[in-house]
Tab-separated table of C-alpha atoms in Angstrom:
chain	number	residue	atom	x	y	z
A	1284	UNK	CA	-32.383	-20.611	4.998
A	1285	UNK	CA	-29.277	-22.832	5.191
A	1286	UNK	CA	-29.106	-26.408	4.006
A	1287	UNK	CA	-30.127	-28.963	6.650
A	1288	UNK	CA	-27.302	-31.252	7.786
A	1289	UNK	CA	-27.474	-34.354	9.957
A	1290	UNK	CA	-23.890	-33.757	11.078
A	1291	UNK	CA	-25.126	-31.376	13.797
A	1292	UNK	CA	-27.266	-34.117	15.323
A	1293	UNK	CA	-25.112	-37.247	14.881
A	1294	UNK	CA	-21.507	-38.409	15.121
A	1295	UNK	CA	-19.139	-39.745	12.476
A	1296	UNK	CA	-16.776	-42.330	13.942
A	1297	UNK	CA	-13.951	-44.600	12.780
A	1298	UNK	CA	-13.365	-47.967	14.428
A	1299	UNK	CA	-10.294	-50.195	14.278
A	1300	UNK	CA	-12.056	-53.441	15.150
A	1301	UNK	CA	-9.000	-55.562	15.856
A	1302	UNK	CA	-8.496	-59.086	17.108
A	1303	UNK	CA	-6.725	-57.809	20.231
A	1304	UNK	CA	-8.188	-54.338	20.759
A	1305	UNK	CA	-10.787	-51.838	19.589
A	1306	UNK	CA	-9.833	-48.197	18.992
A	1307	UNK	CA	-12.472	-45.570	18.284
A	1308	UNK	CA	-11.904	-42.175	16.637
A	1309	UNK	CA	-14.678	-39.553	16.813
A	1310	UNK	CA	-14.783	-36.654	14.370
A	1311	UNK	CA	-13.515	-33.409	15.910
A	1312	UNK	CA	-12.480	-35.273	19.091
A	1313	UNK	CA	-9.783	-37.744	18.016
A	1314	UNK	CA	-9.247	-41.145	19.635
A	1315	UNK	CA	-11.690	-41.446	22.513
A	1316	UNK	CA	-10.746	-44.901	23.804
A	1317	UNK	CA	-8.667	-48.027	23.262
A	1318	UNK	CA	-10.132	-51.197	24.784
A	1319	UNK	CA	-9.362	-54.942	24.515
A	1320	UNK	CA	-11.610	-56.923	22.148
A	1321	UNK	CA	-12.969	-59.083	24.948
A	1322	UNK	CA	-16.546	-59.738	26.080
A	1323	UNK	CA	-17.587	-61.522	29.276
A	1324	UNK	CA	-20.783	-63.519	28.725
A	1325	UNK	CA	-23.032	-65.191	31.310
A	1326	UNK	CA	-23.657	-68.599	29.702
A	1327	UNK	CA	-26.745	-69.322	31.794
A	1328	UNK	CA	-28.824	-66.497	30.302
A	1329	UNK	CA	-26.581	-65.523	27.329
A	1330	UNK	CA	-26.177	-62.011	28.713
A	1331	UNK	CA	-23.153	-59.777	28.241
A	1332	UNK	CA	-21.697	-58.909	31.653
A	1333	UNK	CA	-18.605	-56.866	30.788
A	1334	UNK	CA	-16.949	-55.472	27.651
A	1335	UNK	CA	-13.414	-54.293	27.000
A	1336	UNK	CA	-10.872	-53.820	29.783
A	1337	UNK	CA	-13.234	-54.997	32.512
A	1338	UNK	CA	-13.807	-58.238	30.582
A	1339	UNK	CA	-10.073	-58.594	29.866
A	1340	UNK	CA	-9.358	-58.636	33.604
A	1341	UNK	CA	-11.640	-61.674	33.840
A	1342	UNK	CA	-9.731	-63.819	31.308
A	1343	UNK	CA	-8.849	-67.154	32.936
A	1344	UNK	CA	-10.413	-66.062	36.234
A	1345	UNK	CA	-14.164	-66.530	35.722
A	1346	UNK	CA	-16.582	-69.023	37.345
A	1347	UNK	CA	-18.026	-71.787	35.186
A	1348	UNK	CA	-21.138	-69.888	34.119
A	1349	UNK	CA	-19.203	-66.829	32.871
A	1350	UNK	CA	-16.873	-66.987	29.884
A	1351	UNK	CA	-14.501	-64.242	28.718
A	1352	UNK	CA	-14.609	-64.385	24.903
A	1353	UNK	CA	-12.539	-62.871	22.115
A	1354	UNK	CA	-15.254	-62.691	19.398
A	1355	UNK	CA	-12.810	-61.838	16.600
A	1356	UNK	CA	-10.238	-64.362	15.445
A	1357	UNK	CA	-7.495	-63.778	12.881
A	1358	UNK	CA	-9.024	-60.467	11.834
A	1359	UNK	CA	-12.520	-61.819	11.120
A	1360	UNK	CA	-15.736	-62.332	13.067
A	1361	UNK	CA	-15.779	-65.780	14.671
A	1362	UNK	CA	-18.796	-65.208	16.973
A	1363	UNK	CA	-21.271	-62.916	15.248
A	1364	UNK	CA	-23.741	-62.289	18.074
A	1365	UNK	CA	-21.031	-61.446	20.605
A	1366	UNK	CA	-19.240	-59.184	18.104
A	1367	UNK	CA	-22.530	-57.421	17.429
A	1368	UNK	CA	-23.081	-56.697	21.113
A	1369	UNK	CA	-19.489	-55.536	21.544
A	1370	UNK	CA	-19.740	-53.216	18.533
A	1371	UNK	CA	-23.075	-51.828	19.726
A	1372	UNK	CA	-21.524	-51.099	23.137
A	1373	UNK	CA	-18.563	-49.214	21.654
A	1374	UNK	CA	-20.710	-47.212	19.204
A	1375	UNK	CA	-23.095	-46.124	21.964
A	1376	UNK	CA	-20.232	-45.299	24.289
A	1377	UNK	CA	-18.464	-43.212	21.628
A	1378	UNK	CA	-21.539	-41.325	20.435
A	1379	UNK	CA	-23.455	-40.801	23.653
A	1380	UNK	CA	-26.957	-39.407	23.129
A	1381	UNK	CA	-27.488	-38.360	19.504
A	1382	UNK	CA	-30.645	-37.856	17.464
A	1383	UNK	CA	-29.524	-39.882	14.470
A	1384	UNK	CA	-27.371	-43.028	14.171
A	1385	UNK	CA	-23.715	-42.401	13.265
A	1386	UNK	CA	-21.834	-43.009	10.036
A	1387	UNK	CA	-19.073	-45.527	10.733
A	1388	UNK	CA	-15.747	-46.269	9.028
A	1389	UNK	CA	-14.449	-49.765	9.815
A	1390	UNK	CA	-10.955	-51.091	9.070
A	1391	UNK	CA	-10.570	-54.557	7.532
A	1392	UNK	CA	-7.606	-56.744	6.450
A	1393	UNK	CA	-6.680	-56.846	2.749
A	1394	UNK	CA	-7.388	-60.572	2.590
A	1395	UNK	CA	-11.006	-60.261	3.729
A	1396	UNK	CA	-13.447	-62.394	1.720
A	1397	UNK	CA	-16.779	-61.191	0.343
A	1398	UNK	CA	-18.583	-63.253	2.976
A	1399	UNK	CA	-16.520	-61.699	5.771
A	1400	UNK	CA	-17.073	-58.226	4.295
A	1401	UNK	CA	-20.837	-58.701	4.255
A	1402	UNK	CA	-20.705	-59.958	7.855
A	1403	UNK	CA	-18.823	-56.828	8.965
A	1404	UNK	CA	-21.228	-54.522	7.109
A	1405	UNK	CA	-24.277	-56.306	8.524
A	1406	UNK	CA	-22.892	-56.304	12.077
A	1407	UNK	CA	-22.208	-52.564	11.827
A	1408	UNK	CA	-25.747	-51.818	10.647
A	1409	UNK	CA	-27.330	-54.020	13.329
A	1410	UNK	CA	-25.119	-52.354	15.939
A	1411	UNK	CA	-26.618	-48.982	15.050
A	1412	UNK	CA	-24.615	-47.467	12.174
A	1413	UNK	CA	-26.562	-45.305	9.717
A	1414	UNK	CA	-24.075	-45.958	6.936
A	1415	UNK	CA	-20.941	-48.134	6.948
A	1416	UNK	CA	-17.696	-47.613	5.040
A	1417	UNK	CA	-14.745	-50.004	4.890
A	1418	UNK	CA	-11.065	-49.247	4.370
A	1419	UNK	CA	-8.298	-51.845	4.139
A	1420	UNK	CA	-5.865	-51.682	7.018
A	1421	UNK	CA	-2.657	-50.992	5.026
A	1422	UNK	CA	-4.105	-47.825	3.449
A	1423	UNK	CA	-5.490	-46.657	6.780
A	1424	UNK	CA	-2.171	-47.424	8.498
A	1425	UNK	CA	-0.189	-45.558	5.830
A	1426	UNK	CA	-2.433	-42.479	6.093
A	1427	UNK	CA	-2.221	-42.602	9.891
A	1428	UNK	CA	1.571	-42.879	9.676
A	1429	UNK	CA	1.707	-39.694	7.615
A	1430	UNK	CA	2.443	-41.191	4.173
A	1431	UNK	CA	1.045	-39.502	1.060
A	1432	UNK	CA	-0.177	-42.644	-0.667
A	1433	UNK	CA	-2.048	-40.650	-3.334
A	1434	UNK	CA	1.206	-39.615	-4.997
A	1435	UNK	CA	2.722	-41.721	-7.841
A	1436	UNK	CA	5.481	-42.884	-5.484
A	1437	UNK	CA	5.617	-46.360	-3.980
A	1438	UNK	CA	5.123	-46.760	-0.218
A	1439	UNK	CA	5.379	-50.012	1.715
A	1440	UNK	CA	3.528	-50.773	4.934
A	1441	UNK	CA	3.897	-53.748	7.267
A	1442	UNK	CA	0.979	-53.826	9.708
A	1443	UNK	CA	1.189	-56.527	12.383
A	1444	UNK	CA	-2.003	-56.714	14.407
A	1445	UNK	CA	-3.271	-59.138	17.009
A	1446	UNK	CA	-4.477	-61.783	14.563
A	1447	UNK	CA	-3.408	-60.678	11.076
A	1448	UNK	CA	-0.319	-59.236	9.423
A	1449	UNK	CA	-0.958	-57.113	6.325
A	1450	UNK	CA	1.927	-56.276	4.020
A	1451	UNK	CA	1.235	-53.934	1.103
A	1452	UNK	CA	2.843	-51.691	-1.485
A	1453	UNK	CA	0.748	-48.579	-2.122
A	1454	UNK	CA	0.711	-45.983	-4.884
A	1455	UNK	CA	-1.797	-43.537	-6.403
A	1456	UNK	CA	-4.223	-44.109	-3.532
A	1457	UNK	CA	-4.517	-47.865	-4.033
A	1458	UNK	CA	-2.918	-51.194	-3.159
A	1459	UNK	CA	-0.503	-52.390	-5.866
A	1460	UNK	CA	0.703	-55.631	-4.249
A	1461	UNK	CA	-0.360	-57.095	-0.915
A	1462	UNK	CA	-0.399	-60.182	1.239
A	1463	UNK	CA	-2.406	-60.935	4.373
A	1464	UNK	CA	-1.433	-63.786	6.686
A	1465	UNK	CA	-3.254	-64.986	9.789
A	1466	UNK	CA	-0.295	-64.364	12.074
A	1467	UNK	CA	0.056	-61.587	14.637
A	1468	UNK	CA	0.577	-60.739	18.271
A	1469	UNK	CA	-1.733	-63.531	19.460
A	1470	UNK	CA	0.357	-66.013	17.438
A	1471	UNK	CA	3.472	-64.743	19.224
A	1472	UNK	CA	1.774	-65.405	22.585
A	1473	UNK	CA	0.795	-68.907	21.483
A	1474	UNK	CA	4.348	-69.620	20.294
A	1475	UNK	CA	5.721	-68.607	23.711
A	1476	UNK	CA	3.180	-70.829	25.487
A	1477	UNK	CA	4.124	-73.770	23.273
A	1478	UNK	CA	7.844	-73.202	23.838
A	1479	UNK	CA	7.477	-73.127	27.633
A	1480	UNK	CA	5.317	-76.254	27.576
A	1481	UNK	CA	7.745	-78.089	25.270
A	1482	UNK	CA	10.974	-76.986	26.975
A	1483	UNK	CA	9.975	-76.871	30.646
A	1484	UNK	CA	6.799	-79.009	30.863
A	1485	UNK	CA	5.095	-75.938	32.262
A	1486	UNK	CA	1.648	-74.665	31.358
A	1487	UNK	CA	1.267	-70.862	31.325
A	1488	UNK	CA	-1.741	-68.739	30.381
A	1489	UNK	CA	-2.296	-66.180	27.633
A	1490	UNK	CA	-1.836	-63.206	29.963
A	1491	UNK	CA	1.505	-64.566	31.214
A	1492	UNK	CA	2.706	-65.263	27.660
A	1493	UNK	CA	1.783	-61.720	26.652
A	1494	UNK	CA	3.734	-60.314	29.603
A	1495	UNK	CA	6.761	-62.364	28.548
A	1496	UNK	CA	6.434	-61.054	24.980
A	1497	UNK	CA	6.208	-57.443	26.135
A	1498	UNK	CA	9.024	-57.530	28.687
A	1499	UNK	CA	11.647	-59.882	27.200
A	1500	UNK	CA	10.341	-60.682	23.689
A	1501	UNK	CA	13.316	-60.402	21.308
A	1502	UNK	CA	13.838	-61.521	17.698
A	1503	UNK	CA	17.256	-60.022	16.924
A	1504	UNK	CA	20.626	-61.264	18.129
A	1505	UNK	CA	21.855	-59.390	21.205
A	1506	UNK	CA	24.681	-59.708	23.715
A	1507	UNK	CA	23.037	-58.835	27.014
A	1508	UNK	CA	19.937	-60.940	27.713
A	1509	UNK	CA	17.043	-59.882	29.923
A	1510	UNK	CA	15.388	-62.290	32.334
A	1511	UNK	CA	11.878	-62.785	33.680
A	1512	UNK	CA	10.459	-65.098	36.337
A	1513	UNK	CA	7.385	-66.966	35.110
A	1514	UNK	CA	4.823	-68.924	37.132
A	1515	UNK	CA	2.716	-71.787	35.788
A	1516	UNK	CA	1.464	-75.310	36.449
A	1517	UNK	CA	3.866	-78.205	36.098
A	1518	UNK	CA	2.570	-80.793	33.630
A	1519	UNK	CA	4.452	-83.592	35.408
A	1520	UNK	CA	3.477	-82.806	38.999
A	1521	UNK	CA	0.298	-80.773	38.509
A	1522	UNK	CA	1.578	-78.227	41.028
A	1523	UNK	CA	2.568	-74.543	40.753
A	1524	UNK	CA	6.124	-74.031	39.570
A	1525	UNK	CA	8.436	-71.115	38.730
A	1526	UNK	CA	11.067	-70.819	36.012
A	1527	UNK	CA	13.286	-68.017	34.710
A	1528	UNK	CA	13.133	-67.250	30.995
A	1529	UNK	CA	15.737	-65.249	29.085
A	1530	UNK	CA	15.262	-62.971	26.085
A	1531	UNK	CA	17.679	-65.165	24.105
A	1532	UNK	CA	15.204	-68.053	24.402
A	1533	UNK	CA	12.618	-65.911	22.651
A	1534	UNK	CA	14.692	-66.093	19.449
A	1535	UNK	CA	13.875	-69.804	19.335
A	1536	UNK	CA	10.336	-69.511	20.709
A	1537	UNK	CA	9.253	-66.916	18.112
A	1538	UNK	CA	11.210	-68.274	15.159
A	1539	UNK	CA	8.278	-69.881	13.314
A	1540	UNK	CA	5.785	-66.950	13.237
A	1541	UNK	CA	8.540	-64.400	12.568
A	1542	UNK	CA	9.859	-66.474	9.662
A	1543	UNK	CA	6.349	-66.569	8.156
A	1544	UNK	CA	6.101	-62.761	8.349
A	1545	UNK	CA	9.541	-62.348	6.762
A	1546	UNK	CA	8.579	-64.743	3.954
A	1547	UNK	CA	5.428	-62.705	3.283
A	1548	UNK	CA	7.378	-59.421	3.187
A	1549	UNK	CA	9.925	-60.868	0.752
A	1550	UNK	CA	7.122	-62.269	-1.421
A	1551	UNK	CA	5.451	-58.849	-1.676
A	1552	UNK	CA	8.745	-57.199	-2.612
A	1553	UNK	CA	9.363	-59.842	-5.298
A	1554	UNK	CA	5.977	-59.095	-6.876
A	1555	UNK	CA	6.404	-55.313	-6.790
A	1556	UNK	CA	7.081	-53.490	-10.102
A	1557	UNK	CA	10.759	-52.423	-10.390
A	1558	UNK	CA	9.955	-48.692	-10.429
A	1559	UNK	CA	8.149	-48.958	-7.108
A	1560	UNK	CA	10.929	-51.120	-5.621
A	1561	UNK	CA	13.284	-48.219	-6.282
A	1562	UNK	CA	10.954	-45.886	-4.370
A	1563	UNK	CA	10.778	-48.318	-1.450
A	1564	UNK	CA	14.559	-48.687	-1.309
A	1565	UNK	CA	14.857	-44.925	-1.162
A	1566	UNK	CA	12.003	-44.202	1.257
A	1567	UNK	CA	11.971	-47.419	3.284
A	1568	UNK	CA	9.035	-49.342	4.704
A	1569	UNK	CA	6.963	-48.287	7.708
A	1570	UNK	CA	5.796	-50.664	10.445
A	1571	UNK	CA	2.485	-50.266	12.259
A	1572	UNK	CA	0.317	-52.310	14.612
A	1573	UNK	CA	0.979	-53.562	18.128
A	1574	UNK	CA	2.887	-56.627	16.898
A	1575	UNK	CA	5.494	-54.399	15.265
A	1576	UNK	CA	6.629	-53.315	18.767
A	1577	UNK	CA	8.279	-56.705	19.286
A	1578	UNK	CA	11.843	-55.765	20.161
A	1579	UNK	CA	14.309	-56.083	17.296
A	1580	UNK	CA	11.737	-56.904	14.621
A	1581	UNK	CA	12.409	-53.739	12.607
A	1582	UNK	CA	16.173	-54.425	12.608
A	1583	UNK	CA	15.612	-58.036	11.593
A	1584	UNK	CA	13.377	-57.046	8.653
A	1585	UNK	CA	15.938	-54.476	7.493
A	1586	UNK	CA	18.763	-57.026	7.677
A	1587	UNK	CA	16.819	-59.677	5.751
A	1588	UNK	CA	15.338	-57.411	3.037
A	1589	UNK	CA	17.974	-54.693	2.735
A	1590	UNK	CA	15.170	-52.101	2.860
A	1591	UNK	CA	15.379	-49.289	5.463
A	1592	UNK	CA	12.696	-50.065	8.052
A	1593	UNK	CA	11.261	-47.698	10.608
A	1594	UNK	CA	8.417	-47.558	13.091
A	1595	UNK	CA	5.420	-45.258	12.759
A	1596	UNK	CA	5.246	-42.599	15.466
A	1597	UNK	CA	2.267	-44.270	17.162
A	1598	UNK	CA	2.104	-47.745	15.581
A	1599	UNK	CA	-0.907	-48.963	17.566
A	1600	UNK	CA	-2.963	-45.867	16.666
A	1601	UNK	CA	-1.941	-45.522	13.017
A	1602	UNK	CA	-4.875	-47.463	11.549
A	1603	UNK	CA	-7.642	-45.676	13.442
A	1604	UNK	CA	-5.996	-42.288	12.811
A	1605	UNK	CA	-5.919	-43.043	9.084
A	1606	UNK	CA	-9.563	-44.114	9.108
A	1607	UNK	CA	-10.430	-41.013	11.120
A	1608	UNK	CA	-8.884	-38.848	8.389
A	1609	UNK	CA	-11.680	-40.034	6.070
A	1610	UNK	CA	-14.510	-38.769	8.281
A	1611	UNK	CA	-14.739	-35.244	6.777
A	1612	UNK	CA	-15.217	-36.777	3.303
A	1613	UNK	CA	-17.945	-39.378	3.970
A	1614	UNK	CA	-20.671	-37.357	2.249
A	1615	UNK	CA	-18.911	-37.835	-1.102
A	1616	UNK	CA	-18.510	-41.627	-0.775
A	1617	UNK	CA	-20.886	-44.544	-1.340
A	1618	UNK	CA	-21.201	-47.266	1.277
A	1619	UNK	CA	-18.792	-50.174	1.117
A	1620	UNK	CA	-15.047	-50.214	0.404
A	1621	UNK	CA	-13.911	-46.617	0.049
A	1622	UNK	CA	-11.860	-44.939	-2.656
A	1623	UNK	CA	-9.839	-41.954	-1.513
A	1624	UNK	CA	-11.565	-38.712	-2.579
A	1625	UNK	CA	-9.745	-36.622	-5.193
A	1626	UNK	CA	-9.771	-33.544	-2.947
A	1627	UNK	CA	-8.470	-35.370	0.121
A	1628	UNK	CA	-5.165	-33.805	1.212
A	1629	UNK	CA	-2.758	-36.280	2.848
A	1630	UNK	CA	0.228	-33.925	3.086
A	1631	UNK	CA	1.370	-33.185	6.629
């Protein structure tokens, strides 16, 4: 009689629980969905109305008794109860009807505190996970980008998410030097909103700022600017007003957060052992995360650091793919922050 295994009656899943979006990877299925990290809550009875994309569509457009909430801020849980309900929704949606609760791998920033780590573990258990494993985002991103971080060769990853940027040098399966700053895609949106308010006395919303970032966001000098018409509310008249923004203006608008990211990258390189710096100069650094898609950012980093810089094939999916690669090995790991198994093959 064969050995009994729960794997036939439950699911193993990996979740990139990001400030901006949630991606879920199911064993033997791959990435099953990518949804915004937004929850719409009815304030009168404290009931969750919508989660994910349906809630995102309600941002800035809800009646007084319904609030569209982003329960994660700067890579950590800011509203525990709402995060718990959101996580429970995504776990149930990913697993469907199973006999036993799933084992869950969650991705966390390198700068996470012990208190934040316990909060993530507890939220996962309360949301229905049988066992919870954590992996830092740079290692997950590197694995998802196809890097063999178990080898004695230095690899450098710059992961720019919605609320946090993680910069790390990896070798022998671990993090050698790292820095985590609370700056990401949401900070870029806020910087654009502040610029428009300061320069044009015009108030625009988060969705509009994000559209500007996606369509004409630029952080590297260029000759031919792009333009975009933007609507908002005039702060002087209180009436609707339109302006035209150019991509060249984004160089000024995004200067402060981009400078902070560049400073962090340079600081990590300065702290890296010389032997690993040589590896990085030869192999370059890889960029992951949605914030890395900001036009010209890879060229700017390469110009400032002198290190060849390239984008992962699917930068937004790199983290959850890397976490998903751990799923076949969960039976040989204890709960908590994971160490890469000796038999795990990262070569592709």
